[in-house]
Short mmCIF file of C-alpha atoms in Angstrom, two decimals:
data_model
loop_
_atom_site.label_atom_id
_atom_site.label_comp_id
_atom_site.label_asym_id
_atom_site.label_seq_id
_atom_site.Cartn_x
_atom_site.Cartn_y
_atom_site.Cartn_z
CA UNK A 1 6.73 162.55 14.62
CA UNK A 2 5.18 159.35 16.00
CA UNK A 3 8.04 157.74 17.91
CA UNK A 4 7.00 154.25 16.78
CA UNK A 5 7.49 155.31 13.15
CA UNK A 6 10.95 156.76 13.66
CA UNK A 7 12.62 153.79 12.00
CA UNK A 8 10.84 153.91 8.64
CA UNK A 9 13.60 155.86 6.94
CA UNK A 10 16.39 153.48 7.88
CA UNK A 11 15.10 149.93 8.48
CA UNK A 12 15.46 148.84 4.88
CA UNK A 13 19.13 149.79 4.81
CA UNK A 14 20.15 148.43 8.20
CA UNK A 15 18.89 144.94 7.35
CA UNK A 16 20.39 145.12 3.84
CA UNK A 17 45.83 122.67 14.39
CA UNK A 18 48.53 122.43 16.90
CA UNK A 19 49.87 119.89 19.40
CA UNK A 20 48.62 122.07 22.20
CA UNK A 21 45.06 121.78 20.95
CA UNK A 22 45.11 117.99 21.37
CA UNK A 23 46.50 117.98 24.90
CA UNK A 24 44.75 118.11 28.26
CA UNK A 25 41.21 117.95 26.90
CA UNK A 26 39.89 116.64 30.19
CA UNK A 27 41.90 118.75 32.64
CA UNK A 28 39.67 120.40 35.23
CA UNK A 29 40.33 123.10 37.78
CA UNK A 30 40.65 122.31 41.49
CA UNK A 31 39.77 125.06 43.94
CA UNK A 32 41.39 128.38 43.18
CA UNK A 33 44.05 126.88 40.92
CA UNK A 34 43.28 127.97 37.37
CA UNK A 35 43.35 125.85 34.26
CA UNK A 36 46.27 127.81 32.86
CA UNK A 37 48.39 127.73 36.02
CA UNK A 38 47.63 124.07 36.65
CA UNK A 39 48.40 123.09 33.07
CA UNK A 40 51.66 125.03 32.90
CA UNK A 41 52.90 123.58 36.18
CA UNK A 42 51.95 120.06 35.21
CA UNK A 43 53.64 120.31 31.83
CA UNK A 44 56.73 122.15 33.05
CA UNK A 45 56.09 125.13 30.80
CA UNK A 46 57.13 128.59 31.95
CA UNK A 47 56.89 132.01 30.40
CA UNK A 48 60.54 132.90 29.98
CA UNK A 49 60.13 136.48 28.81
CA UNK A 50 57.61 139.26 28.36
CA UNK A 51 57.65 138.50 24.64
CA UNK A 52 55.85 135.16 24.93
CA UNK A 53 56.48 131.55 25.81
CA UNK A 54 59.71 129.68 25.22
CA UNK A 55 59.40 128.01 21.81
CA UNK A 56 61.81 125.28 22.90
CA UNK A 57 59.19 123.79 25.20
CA UNK A 58 57.55 120.79 23.58
CA UNK A 59 54.25 120.81 25.42
CA UNK A 60 51.67 123.52 25.95
CA UNK A 61 48.23 123.54 27.50
CA UNK A 62 45.23 123.42 25.25
CA UNK A 63 44.81 126.74 23.49
CA UNK A 64 41.61 128.56 24.47
CA UNK A 65 39.25 130.02 21.93
CA UNK A 66 39.18 133.81 22.25
CA UNK A 67 36.26 136.10 21.41
CA UNK A 68 36.77 139.84 21.83
CA UNK A 69 33.49 141.76 21.66
CA UNK A 70 34.26 145.44 21.10
CA UNK A 71 31.21 147.70 21.29
CA UNK A 72 31.25 151.23 19.91
CA UNK A 73 30.74 154.31 22.11
CA UNK A 74 29.23 152.43 25.08
CA UNK A 75 29.48 154.40 28.29
CA UNK A 76 30.40 152.86 31.62
CA UNK A 77 26.80 153.37 32.71
CA UNK A 78 25.16 151.81 29.67
CA UNK A 79 25.01 148.43 31.43
CA UNK A 80 22.34 147.50 33.94
CA UNK A 81 24.99 145.57 35.89
CA UNK A 82 26.68 148.95 36.42
CA UNK A 83 23.51 150.51 37.78
CA UNK A 84 21.60 151.66 34.70
CA UNK A 85 17.92 151.61 35.67
CA UNK A 86 16.63 152.56 32.23
CA UNK A 87 17.77 149.77 29.93
CA UNK A 88 18.18 146.05 30.51
CA UNK A 89 21.36 144.25 29.49
CA UNK A 90 20.60 140.73 30.80
CA UNK A 91 23.16 138.92 28.64
CA UNK A 92 26.06 141.19 29.54
CA UNK A 93 24.91 141.11 33.16
CA UNK A 94 25.04 137.31 32.99
CA UNK A 95 28.51 137.53 31.47
CA UNK A 96 29.53 139.51 34.56
CA UNK A 97 27.79 137.06 36.91
CA UNK A 98 29.74 134.19 35.33
CA UNK A 99 32.99 136.14 35.00
CA UNK A 100 34.85 139.15 36.39
CA UNK A 101 34.00 142.82 35.95
CA UNK A 102 37.16 144.96 35.85
CA UNK A 103 36.63 148.53 37.04
CA UNK A 104 40.13 149.85 36.25
CA UNK A 105 40.29 149.03 32.53
CA UNK A 106 40.90 151.79 30.00
CA UNK A 107 41.30 152.03 26.25
CA UNK A 108 44.25 153.86 24.69
CA UNK A 109 42.31 156.65 23.02
CA UNK A 110 38.99 158.47 23.47
CA UNK A 111 38.06 157.86 19.81
CA UNK A 112 37.56 154.86 17.58
CA UNK A 113 40.46 154.28 15.19
CA UNK A 114 43.41 154.80 17.56
CA UNK A 115 41.61 152.81 20.24
CA UNK A 116 41.27 149.86 17.84
CA UNK A 117 44.83 150.26 16.59
CA UNK A 118 46.05 149.75 20.16
CA UNK A 119 44.14 146.47 20.41
CA UNK A 120 45.60 145.24 17.14
CA UNK A 121 49.22 146.22 17.83
CA UNK A 122 49.69 146.13 21.60
CA UNK A 123 51.17 149.61 21.24
CA UNK A 124 50.15 153.16 22.03
CA UNK A 125 48.51 154.55 18.86
CA UNK A 126 51.18 157.26 18.61
CA UNK A 127 53.80 154.62 17.73
CA UNK A 128 51.96 154.28 14.42
CA UNK A 129 50.89 157.95 14.03
CA UNK A 130 47.22 157.03 14.53
CA UNK A 131 45.94 159.70 16.92
CA UNK A 132 42.58 160.53 15.34
CA UNK A 133 39.91 158.61 13.44
CA UNK A 134 40.40 157.48 9.85
CA UNK A 135 38.32 159.47 7.38
CA UNK A 136 39.39 161.27 4.18
CA UNK A 137 42.83 161.91 2.68
CA UNK A 138 42.51 165.59 3.56
CA UNK A 139 41.75 164.76 7.19
CA UNK A 140 44.72 162.41 7.44
CA UNK A 141 47.09 164.99 5.99
CA UNK A 142 45.90 167.69 8.40
CA UNK A 143 46.25 165.32 11.34
CA UNK A 144 49.67 163.97 10.32
CA UNK A 145 48.22 160.46 10.05
CA UNK A 146 48.71 157.53 7.69
CA UNK A 147 45.81 156.48 5.47
CA UNK A 148 45.59 153.09 7.18
CA UNK A 149 47.12 151.19 10.07
CA UNK A 150 50.46 149.75 9.00
CA UNK A 151 49.86 146.02 8.33
CA UNK A 152 53.58 145.21 8.50
CA UNK A 153 53.91 145.75 12.26
CA UNK A 154 53.20 143.01 14.79
CA UNK A 155 49.48 142.24 14.70
CA UNK A 156 47.25 140.39 17.15
CA UNK A 157 45.40 138.29 14.53
CA UNK A 158 48.62 137.38 12.71
CA UNK A 159 50.26 136.37 15.97
CA UNK A 160 47.39 134.01 16.78
CA UNK A 161 47.14 132.75 13.21
CA UNK A 162 50.81 131.76 13.35
CA UNK A 163 50.07 129.92 16.59
CA UNK A 164 47.50 127.71 14.85
CA UNK A 165 44.32 129.74 15.32
CA UNK A 166 41.57 130.27 12.80
CA UNK A 167 41.11 134.05 12.79
CA UNK A 168 38.03 136.05 11.91
CA UNK A 169 37.00 139.69 12.06
CA UNK A 170 33.33 140.65 11.96
CA UNK A 171 31.81 144.11 12.22
CA UNK A 172 33.43 147.51 12.30
CA UNK A 173 36.96 147.88 10.92
CA UNK A 174 37.83 151.61 10.78
CA UNK A 175 41.58 151.00 10.61
CA UNK A 176 41.20 152.88 7.35
CA UNK A 177 37.90 154.01 5.83
CA UNK A 178 35.64 153.48 2.86
CA UNK A 179 37.03 156.55 1.05
CA UNK A 180 40.57 155.06 0.86
CA UNK A 181 40.10 152.75 -2.10
CA UNK A 182 43.64 151.33 -2.17
CA UNK A 183 43.90 150.56 1.55
CA UNK A 184 44.80 147.00 2.63
CA UNK A 185 41.94 144.73 3.66
CA UNK A 186 41.69 142.81 6.97
CA UNK A 187 43.11 139.69 5.32
CA UNK A 188 46.45 141.51 5.08
CA UNK A 189 46.53 141.86 8.87
CA UNK A 190 46.27 138.16 9.63
CA UNK A 191 42.57 137.36 9.34
CA UNK A 192 41.50 134.16 7.59
CA UNK A 193 38.00 135.55 7.09
CA UNK A 194 36.26 138.87 7.56
CA UNK A 195 32.98 140.65 6.97
CA UNK A 196 33.15 144.30 7.88
CA UNK A 197 32.23 147.93 7.36
CA UNK A 198 34.27 151.15 7.44
CA UNK A 199 36.72 149.78 4.90
CA UNK A 200 37.20 149.92 1.12
CA UNK A 201 35.17 147.66 -1.13
CA UNK A 202 32.02 145.91 0.06
CA UNK A 203 30.68 147.18 3.37
CA UNK A 204 28.53 144.64 5.21
CA UNK A 205 25.30 145.91 6.82
CA UNK A 206 25.99 146.23 10.56
CA UNK A 207 22.96 144.05 11.36
CA UNK A 208 24.80 141.01 9.94
CA UNK A 209 27.75 141.23 12.34
CA UNK A 210 26.78 138.59 14.91
CA UNK A 211 25.33 136.26 12.28
CA UNK A 212 28.61 136.22 10.35
CA UNK A 213 30.57 135.55 13.54
CA UNK A 214 28.24 132.71 14.50
CA UNK A 215 28.75 131.06 11.12
CA UNK A 216 32.53 131.31 11.51
CA UNK A 217 32.48 129.83 15.01
CA UNK A 218 30.33 126.90 13.90
CA UNK A 219 32.75 126.05 11.11
CA UNK A 220 35.84 126.31 13.31
CA UNK A 221 34.57 124.80 16.56
CA UNK A 222 37.00 121.87 16.34
CA UNK A 223 40.14 124.01 16.30
CA UNK A 224 41.33 127.02 18.28
CA UNK A 225 39.78 130.21 16.94
CA UNK A 226 40.07 133.94 17.53
CA UNK A 227 37.15 136.22 16.73
CA UNK A 228 37.08 140.00 16.82
CA UNK A 229 33.39 140.83 17.06
CA UNK A 230 33.30 144.61 16.69
CA UNK A 231 29.62 145.53 16.87
CA UNK A 232 28.20 148.80 15.51
CA UNK A 233 26.08 149.66 18.53
CA UNK A 234 25.95 152.48 19.72
CA UNK A 235 27.77 154.50 17.06
CA UNK A 236 25.85 156.82 14.78
CA UNK A 237 23.97 156.50 12.57
CA UNK A 238 21.62 154.52 14.79
CA UNK A 239 19.59 151.69 13.26
CA UNK A 240 16.96 150.70 15.86
CA UNK A 241 14.75 147.64 15.49
CA UNK A 242 10.99 148.30 15.70
CA UNK A 243 10.33 145.49 18.20
CA UNK A 244 12.95 146.82 20.59
CA UNK A 245 11.66 150.38 20.13
CA UNK A 246 8.26 149.13 21.20
CA UNK A 247 9.73 147.40 24.26
CA UNK A 248 11.06 150.75 25.46
CA UNK A 249 8.07 152.74 24.24
CA UNK A 250 7.32 153.98 27.75
CA UNK A 251 10.47 156.15 27.64
CA UNK A 252 10.90 159.52 25.99
CA UNK A 253 11.93 159.61 22.34
CA UNK A 254 15.68 159.85 22.90
CA UNK A 255 15.91 157.26 25.65
CA UNK A 256 13.59 154.89 23.82
CA UNK A 257 15.71 154.81 20.69
CA UNK A 258 19.04 154.59 22.50
CA UNK A 259 17.78 151.82 24.79
CA UNK A 260 16.67 149.85 21.74
CA UNK A 261 20.20 150.13 20.34
CA UNK A 262 21.77 148.94 23.61
CA UNK A 263 19.28 146.08 23.78
CA UNK A 264 20.22 144.93 20.27
CA UNK A 265 23.90 144.79 21.17
CA UNK A 266 23.14 142.90 24.37
CA UNK A 267 20.93 140.45 22.47
CA UNK A 268 23.78 139.62 20.10
CA UNK A 269 26.14 138.98 23.01
CA UNK A 270 23.56 136.48 24.24
CA UNK A 271 23.46 134.78 20.84
CA UNK A 272 27.21 134.21 20.98
CA UNK A 273 27.11 132.84 24.52
CA UNK A 274 24.24 130.49 23.71
CA UNK A 275 26.15 129.18 20.69
CA UNK A 276 29.21 128.31 22.77
CA UNK A 277 27.09 126.17 25.07
CA UNK A 278 25.30 124.57 22.13
CA UNK A 279 28.61 123.60 20.52
CA UNK A 280 30.08 122.30 23.78
CA UNK A 281 33.05 124.68 23.69
CA UNK A 282 31.92 127.05 26.43
CA UNK A 283 34.45 125.85 29.02
CA UNK A 284 37.44 126.48 26.76
CA UNK A 285 36.48 129.90 25.44
CA UNK A 286 37.57 133.25 26.83
CA UNK A 287 34.95 135.91 26.06
CA UNK A 288 35.60 139.58 26.74
CA UNK A 289 33.13 142.44 26.34
CA UNK A 290 34.39 146.01 26.16
CA UNK A 291 33.96 149.33 24.31
CA UNK A 292 36.30 151.42 22.18
CA UNK A 293 35.68 154.66 24.14
CA UNK A 294 33.08 156.42 26.22
CA UNK A 295 29.64 157.54 25.02
CA UNK A 296 29.04 160.01 22.22
CA UNK A 297 28.10 163.53 23.28
CA UNK A 298 24.42 164.22 22.67
CA UNK A 299 23.95 166.49 19.66
CA UNK A 300 21.15 168.16 17.76
CA UNK A 301 21.10 166.10 14.54
CA UNK A 302 18.15 163.73 14.39
CA UNK A 303 19.19 162.17 11.09
CA UNK A 304 22.55 161.63 9.45
CA UNK A 305 24.23 159.60 6.73
CA UNK A 306 27.42 157.55 6.65
CA UNK A 307 29.45 156.62 3.58
CA UNK A 308 29.94 153.10 4.92
CA UNK A 309 26.70 152.13 6.68
CA UNK A 310 24.11 154.48 5.18
CA UNK A 311 21.44 156.84 6.57
CA UNK A 312 20.11 156.53 10.09
CA UNK A 313 19.40 158.43 13.27
CA UNK A 314 21.85 161.00 14.56
CA UNK A 315 23.54 162.20 17.72
CA UNK A 316 20.30 163.63 19.15
CA UNK A 317 19.62 160.04 20.17
CA UNK A 318 23.11 159.44 21.60
CA UNK A 319 22.29 159.62 25.30
CA UNK A 320 24.79 157.14 26.73
CA UNK A 321 25.60 157.25 30.42
CA UNK A 322 28.82 157.41 32.42
CA UNK A 323 27.03 157.35 35.81
CA UNK A 324 29.12 160.12 37.26
CA UNK A 325 32.42 159.65 35.44
CA UNK A 326 33.67 162.98 34.09
CA UNK A 327 33.92 163.38 30.33
CA UNK A 328 32.75 161.28 27.41
CA UNK A 329 33.99 160.40 23.93
CA UNK A 330 36.94 162.65 22.89
CA UNK A 331 37.94 163.24 26.50
CA UNK A 332 40.93 161.88 28.41
CA UNK A 333 38.95 161.99 31.63
CA UNK A 334 37.66 158.66 32.91
CA UNK A 335 34.34 159.01 31.11
CA UNK A 336 36.13 159.00 27.76
CA UNK A 337 38.64 156.20 28.26
CA UNK A 338 37.47 154.05 31.18
CA UNK A 339 35.00 151.60 29.70
CA UNK A 340 33.37 148.27 30.56
CA UNK A 341 35.69 145.25 30.53
CA UNK A 342 34.05 141.98 31.49
CA UNK A 343 35.87 138.66 31.04
CA UNK A 344 34.39 135.18 31.27
CA UNK A 345 36.18 131.83 31.06
CA UNK A 346 34.64 129.08 33.22
CA UNK A 347 37.09 127.58 35.68
CA UNK A 348 39.76 130.20 34.98
CA UNK A 349 38.24 133.67 35.41
CA UNK A 350 36.50 133.90 38.82
CA UNK A 351 32.73 134.04 38.54
CA UNK A 352 30.75 136.94 39.95
CA UNK A 353 33.86 138.91 40.91
CA UNK A 354 34.50 142.65 40.73
CA UNK A 355 38.12 143.72 40.41
CA UNK A 356 38.57 147.36 41.45
CA UNK A 357 42.36 147.40 41.73
CA UNK A 358 43.98 145.78 38.67
CA UNK A 359 44.95 148.55 36.24
CA UNK A 360 44.44 147.16 32.73
CA UNK A 361 44.57 148.69 29.27
CA UNK A 362 43.77 147.73 25.69
CA UNK A 363 47.48 147.44 24.83
CA UNK A 364 47.60 144.43 27.19
CA UNK A 365 45.42 142.27 24.97
CA UNK A 366 48.07 141.31 22.41
CA UNK A 367 50.70 140.10 24.89
CA UNK A 368 48.04 138.38 27.00
CA UNK A 369 46.34 136.55 24.15
CA UNK A 370 49.73 135.59 22.71
CA UNK A 371 50.77 134.07 26.04
CA UNK A 372 47.50 132.14 26.36
CA UNK A 373 47.98 130.81 22.82
CA UNK A 374 51.58 129.81 23.42
CA UNK A 375 52.70 132.25 20.73
CA UNK A 376 56.16 133.75 20.64
CA UNK A 377 56.51 137.45 19.93
CA UNK A 378 59.63 138.79 18.19
CA UNK A 379 62.41 139.94 20.48
CA UNK A 380 62.46 143.33 18.75
CA UNK A 381 58.73 143.92 19.31
CA UNK A 382 58.11 147.04 21.40
CA UNK A 383 55.12 146.29 23.59
CA UNK A 384 53.39 148.98 25.61
CA UNK A 385 51.24 146.34 27.25
CA UNK A 386 51.84 143.45 29.58
CA UNK A 387 50.46 140.00 30.22
CA UNK A 388 47.40 140.38 32.47
CA UNK A 389 46.81 136.64 32.94
CA UNK A 390 47.13 136.96 36.72
CA UNK A 391 44.36 139.56 36.82
CA UNK A 392 42.12 137.38 34.67
CA UNK A 393 42.68 134.49 37.08
CA UNK A 394 41.75 136.61 40.07
CA UNK A 395 45.28 136.84 41.41
CA UNK A 396 47.08 140.00 42.53
CA UNK A 397 48.25 141.99 39.53
CA UNK A 398 50.51 145.02 39.89
CA UNK A 399 51.01 147.01 36.74
CA UNK A 400 54.62 147.84 35.91
CA UNK A 401 54.13 149.79 32.69
CA UNK A 402 52.96 153.35 32.20
CA UNK A 403 49.73 154.27 30.40
CA UNK A 404 49.68 157.12 27.90
CA UNK A 405 46.95 158.98 26.02
CA UNK A 406 46.87 161.78 23.49
CA UNK A 407 43.97 163.75 22.05
CA UNK A 408 45.48 166.38 19.73
CA UNK A 409 42.28 168.39 19.16
CA UNK A 410 41.71 168.78 22.90
CA UNK A 411 40.94 172.43 23.58
CA UNK A 412 38.96 174.84 25.70
CA UNK A 413 39.44 178.17 27.37
CA UNK A 414 40.32 178.42 31.04
CA UNK A 415 36.93 179.97 31.72
CA UNK A 416 34.92 177.35 29.84
CA UNK A 417 37.14 174.31 30.48
CA UNK A 418 35.06 171.55 28.97
CA UNK A 419 35.78 167.89 29.58
CA UNK A 420 37.74 167.47 26.35
CA UNK A 421 40.45 170.05 27.08
CA UNK A 422 43.36 167.65 27.89
CA UNK A 423 45.86 167.05 25.09
CA UNK A 424 47.91 164.47 26.94
CA UNK A 425 47.41 162.03 29.76
CA UNK A 426 49.69 159.65 31.58
CA UNK A 427 49.10 157.19 34.41
CA UNK A 428 51.75 155.50 36.52
CA UNK A 429 50.67 153.52 39.51
CA UNK A 430 47.94 155.45 41.28
CA UNK A 431 48.78 158.78 39.63
CA UNK A 432 47.08 160.13 36.50
CA UNK A 433 48.19 163.47 35.04
CA UNK A 434 46.25 165.43 32.41
CA UNK A 435 47.86 168.44 30.69
CA UNK A 436 47.27 171.08 28.05
CA UNK A 437 50.21 173.45 27.87
CA UNK A 438 48.59 175.79 25.36
CA UNK A 439 45.99 176.52 28.06
CA UNK A 440 48.43 176.28 30.95
CA UNK A 441 46.25 173.64 32.60
CA UNK A 442 47.30 170.49 34.44
CA UNK A 443 45.38 168.17 36.73
CA UNK A 444 46.60 165.27 38.85
CA UNK A 445 44.42 162.52 40.29
CA UNK A 446 44.92 159.51 42.53
CA UNK A 447 42.67 157.29 40.50
CA UNK A 448 42.33 154.22 42.72
CA UNK A 449 40.90 156.23 45.62
CA UNK A 450 39.41 159.01 43.45
CA UNK A 451 37.70 156.81 40.85
CA UNK A 452 35.55 159.70 39.59
CA UNK A 453 38.55 162.04 39.21
CA UNK A 454 36.95 164.77 41.29
CA UNK A 455 39.89 166.12 43.27
CA UNK A 456 42.82 167.74 41.46
CA UNK A 457 45.88 167.35 43.71
CA UNK A 458 48.50 168.75 41.31
CA UNK A 459 49.33 171.68 43.62
CA UNK A 460 49.96 169.29 46.50
CA UNK A 461 52.35 167.03 44.58
CA UNK A 462 54.57 169.13 42.30
CA UNK A 463 57.31 166.47 42.29
CA UNK A 464 54.89 163.84 40.97
CA UNK A 465 53.70 166.26 38.29
CA UNK A 466 57.28 166.97 37.22
CA UNK A 467 58.16 163.28 37.06
CA UNK A 468 55.09 162.42 34.99
CA UNK A 469 55.70 165.35 32.65
CA UNK A 470 59.25 164.10 32.10
CA UNK A 471 57.92 160.64 31.30
CA UNK A 472 55.46 162.08 28.77
CA UNK A 473 58.36 163.79 27.02
CA UNK A 474 60.48 160.63 27.12
CA UNK A 475 57.67 158.61 25.53
CA UNK A 476 57.01 161.20 22.85
CA UNK A 477 60.65 161.13 21.82
CA UNK A 478 60.15 157.44 20.93
CA UNK A 479 57.27 158.12 18.54
CA UNK A 480 57.88 158.66 14.80
CA UNK A 481 57.90 162.23 13.56
CA UNK A 482 56.88 161.44 9.97
CA UNK A 483 54.47 159.07 8.26
CA UNK A 484 56.16 156.31 6.17
CA UNK A 485 55.41 156.24 2.46
CA UNK A 486 54.02 152.69 2.51
CA UNK A 487 51.03 153.76 4.63
CA UNK A 488 50.07 156.63 2.33
CA UNK A 489 47.42 156.20 -0.34
CA UNK A 490 48.20 156.82 -3.98
CA UNK A 491 45.11 159.02 -3.87
CA UNK A 492 47.18 161.65 -2.09
CA UNK A 493 48.79 162.54 -5.39
CA UNK A 494 45.37 163.26 -6.87
CA UNK A 495 44.38 165.84 -4.27
#
């Protein structure tokens, strides 16, 4: 097949206010003192607990706009700023040049739905029984899952909405799926507006994601806003644009198509950044780019269909890169859960910095964004994350909380141990333990000095292994054993 005609089958489908806001408008940063630290000190505001700011304080700094760009299945090595020589990502590279690139960030799951649930809730996905992706009723029942993420628990968008933010979600949802017709919509989670796919009802073409977000930002530029921009790239099916295919026409068929997909995602990041400058709100907007998990494993299917987004190109063209990190999507190794995390906020986040020591995780976003917004979280809220403001500001950040991962389908034989064998993972300080008791396998890594997880030191540190195993068990005893009735679809009774 002529590689420039690969897109003919799919192109037609893929194109188918608070007091705080009014204060300190002209405050500027001096030297290494950040806007947030300077403003809090000047106003006498302190963070009195890990659950948010003290609501008795009368004055807060101006609330920043927050844009969280969550790509889909991007590998660590899919960015040219990380050393990819094949594809250009000039806009994300510029984001890194004007912000900080965090090398020790991980998501809370090696697959989509639980990874996104952790962002929304600030909790390990297991606290809400979401340990695999949302699909059909039958799949959920087999996996012991709900049919959607529980909208009654503490939610990032609702927290910010209650703090005076306009909230919008644009792009992938996948906190239920299109097959679950009675599932709650994003508006029930705290979003003022949404346009999405992988949800019941109307599914927006993925190509409209950035355009819808841009429209929302333009209409809400004069008040604090929070935008989840969850782009489709690089999840299958792939919907490449002919012009970008031509730009990478010198590559082989697989690399050409995948590079065109990466380039489209990068282009849309650039559209958002240009808009912020155009509207004059660039200096008061925190923008973060990340990915929900590592790259998809290259398969044999050249074409595939999706109930939500339609027919397109398949996993044969999924050739994402980890640049040496072990594992990929569906693996608890670094290649599956360590993903890009680049933050930019002029005058607050250091420009052109690389942070290789701050251990960050997706569960940190809710408590961090809440603190920046001056929002108060309920005292009974169980947070698995912590406020990473110090890391964002370039200060020393020492993580106090444990990280936990689970991948129930993880399996392999001892003789063919593939990268997706671990069932459970835990990280505390510099130690990361991966285990699969059904195989009798355990591996221990010192991740800060062994970034690629090459040297298993479990035999050298049996006490550390025992302590981490005990902590895994202690955490698991906190997780619910059954799925509540209010997160089960009425369709279950029709099966």
